[in-house]
Amino acid sequence: MAEATLYHYGLGRRKCAVARVRLLPGDGRVVINGKSVADYFGRPALEAILRAPLVEAALPVAYNVVVKVVGGGHSGQAGAIRHGIARALVRMDEELRPAMRRSGFLTRDSRVKERKKYGLKRARKAPQYTKR
């Protein structure tokens, strides 16, 4: 598996968030927009979400993960990072594809917020009907 590339790349998306992920050989550190995971998210649940593909591939400390993420909120960004890490792992080793697919990490979660429509209060909430 010795390749000329220094890192493996994956692009992940979730809601309005887009994450550009690079996997580099290292000691398991995750850096998001120049900050550690704990500093960036501050919630262990979100850290567990984004580390799930590495745990599934049994590589939690073999690679450093460098991420640039924009858009959305923290939950959407964590999902985008998870998607990007899974794609980078598959690009690195094609034999990981069935495990990543089975766990649902390669499927882009396409649920996004529905836009507000003209004449409505929200996307589907109509003004209250008055008889008189």
XYZ file of C-alpha atoms in Angstrom:
132
model
C 0.000 0.000 0.000
C 2.985 2.341 -0.325
C 1.701 5.192 -2.481
C 3.236 8.451 -3.610
C 0.613 10.538 -1.777
C 1.392 11.878 1.672
C -2.230 11.873 2.747
C -5.648 10.480 1.814
C -8.483 12.903 1.085
C -12.231 12.717 1.614
C -15.034 15.259 1.237
C -17.983 14.935 3.594
C -21.340 16.700 3.650
C -24.243 16.878 6.099
C -27.040 19.489 6.155
C -25.264 22.716 5.130
C -21.838 21.648 6.423
C -18.963 20.688 4.130
C -15.829 19.034 5.556
C -12.523 18.573 3.728
C -10.691 15.730 5.485
C -7.067 14.619 5.186
C -5.728 11.423 6.772
C -2.011 11.492 7.519
C 0.087 8.769 9.179
C 0.453 9.717 12.840
C -0.639 9.133 16.411
C -4.416 9.630 16.299
C -4.749 13.395 16.752
C -7.772 15.141 15.211
C -7.440 18.826 14.298
C -10.520 20.759 13.149
C -9.982 24.259 11.730
C -6.707 24.479 13.676
C -8.208 23.391 17.019
C -8.405 20.087 18.868
C -11.722 18.211 18.910
C -12.351 19.056 22.571
C -11.725 22.760 21.946
C -13.809 22.879 18.762
C -16.884 20.859 19.767
C -16.667 20.575 23.560
C -19.115 17.639 23.574
C -17.928 14.013 23.856
C -20.963 12.779 21.892
C -19.913 14.725 18.783
C -16.340 13.470 19.167
C -17.665 9.885 19.269
C -19.683 10.526 16.086
C -16.687 11.695 14.083
C -14.334 8.982 15.406
C -16.777 6.159 14.547
C -15.297 5.323 11.101
C -11.792 5.065 12.577
C -13.074 2.754 15.322
C -14.977 0.651 12.761
C -11.806 0.309 10.667
C -9.774 -0.546 13.823
C -7.402 2.383 13.119
C -8.174 4.917 15.885
C -4.505 5.790 16.580
C -2.804 4.995 13.266
C -3.664 8.278 11.515
C -3.883 11.970 12.253
C -6.987 13.670 10.879
C -6.796 17.266 9.650
C -10.160 18.853 8.843
C -11.351 22.125 7.341
C -15.104 22.427 7.890
C -17.502 25.255 6.991
C -21.237 25.834 7.235
C -24.008 24.464 9.408
C -23.952 23.869 13.130
C -21.843 21.593 15.281
C -24.028 18.510 14.806
C -24.052 18.861 11.023
C -20.318 19.495 10.998
C -19.659 16.339 13.052
C -21.717 14.322 10.579
C -19.865 15.876 7.639
C -16.509 15.060 9.218
C -17.614 11.452 9.806
C -18.651 11.183 6.146
C -15.326 12.651 4.992
C -13.248 10.350 7.212
C -15.114 7.298 5.905
C -14.551 8.374 2.296
C -10.846 8.974 2.941
C -10.497 5.535 4.566
C -12.140 3.875 1.558
C -9.858 5.810 -0.797
C -6.907 4.577 1.279
C -8.042 0.926 1.414
C -10.857 -0.295 -0.842
C -11.352 -3.387 1.366
C -12.875 -1.138 4.062
C -15.811 -0.225 1.775
C -18.180 -3.068 2.892
C -17.673 -2.271 6.590
C -18.159 1.480 6.037
C -21.232 0.864 3.874
C -22.740 -1.553 6.414
C -22.330 1.020 9.193
C -23.911 3.730 7.012
C -20.872 6.025 6.989
C -20.654 6.328 3.197
C -24.272 7.387 2.688
C -24.672 11.153 2.510
C -27.483 12.173 4.872
C -29.486 14.408 2.533
C -31.921 15.811 5.103
C -31.744 19.609 5.037
C -33.942 22.331 6.458
C -36.954 23.066 4.264
C -37.220 26.662 3.082
C -39.967 29.035 4.226
C -42.753 29.572 1.670
C -44.476 32.825 0.768
C -47.687 33.425 2.752
C -46.769 30.884 5.454
C -45.292 31.442 8.894
C -42.747 28.638 8.496
C -42.114 26.011 5.825
C -45.563 24.427 6.284
C -47.268 26.360 9.111
C -50.184 28.378 7.724
C -51.727 31.402 9.453
C -54.650 30.531 11.747
C -57.998 30.378 9.966
C -60.597 32.891 11.205
C -64.295 32.420 10.441
C -65.221 36.109 10.836
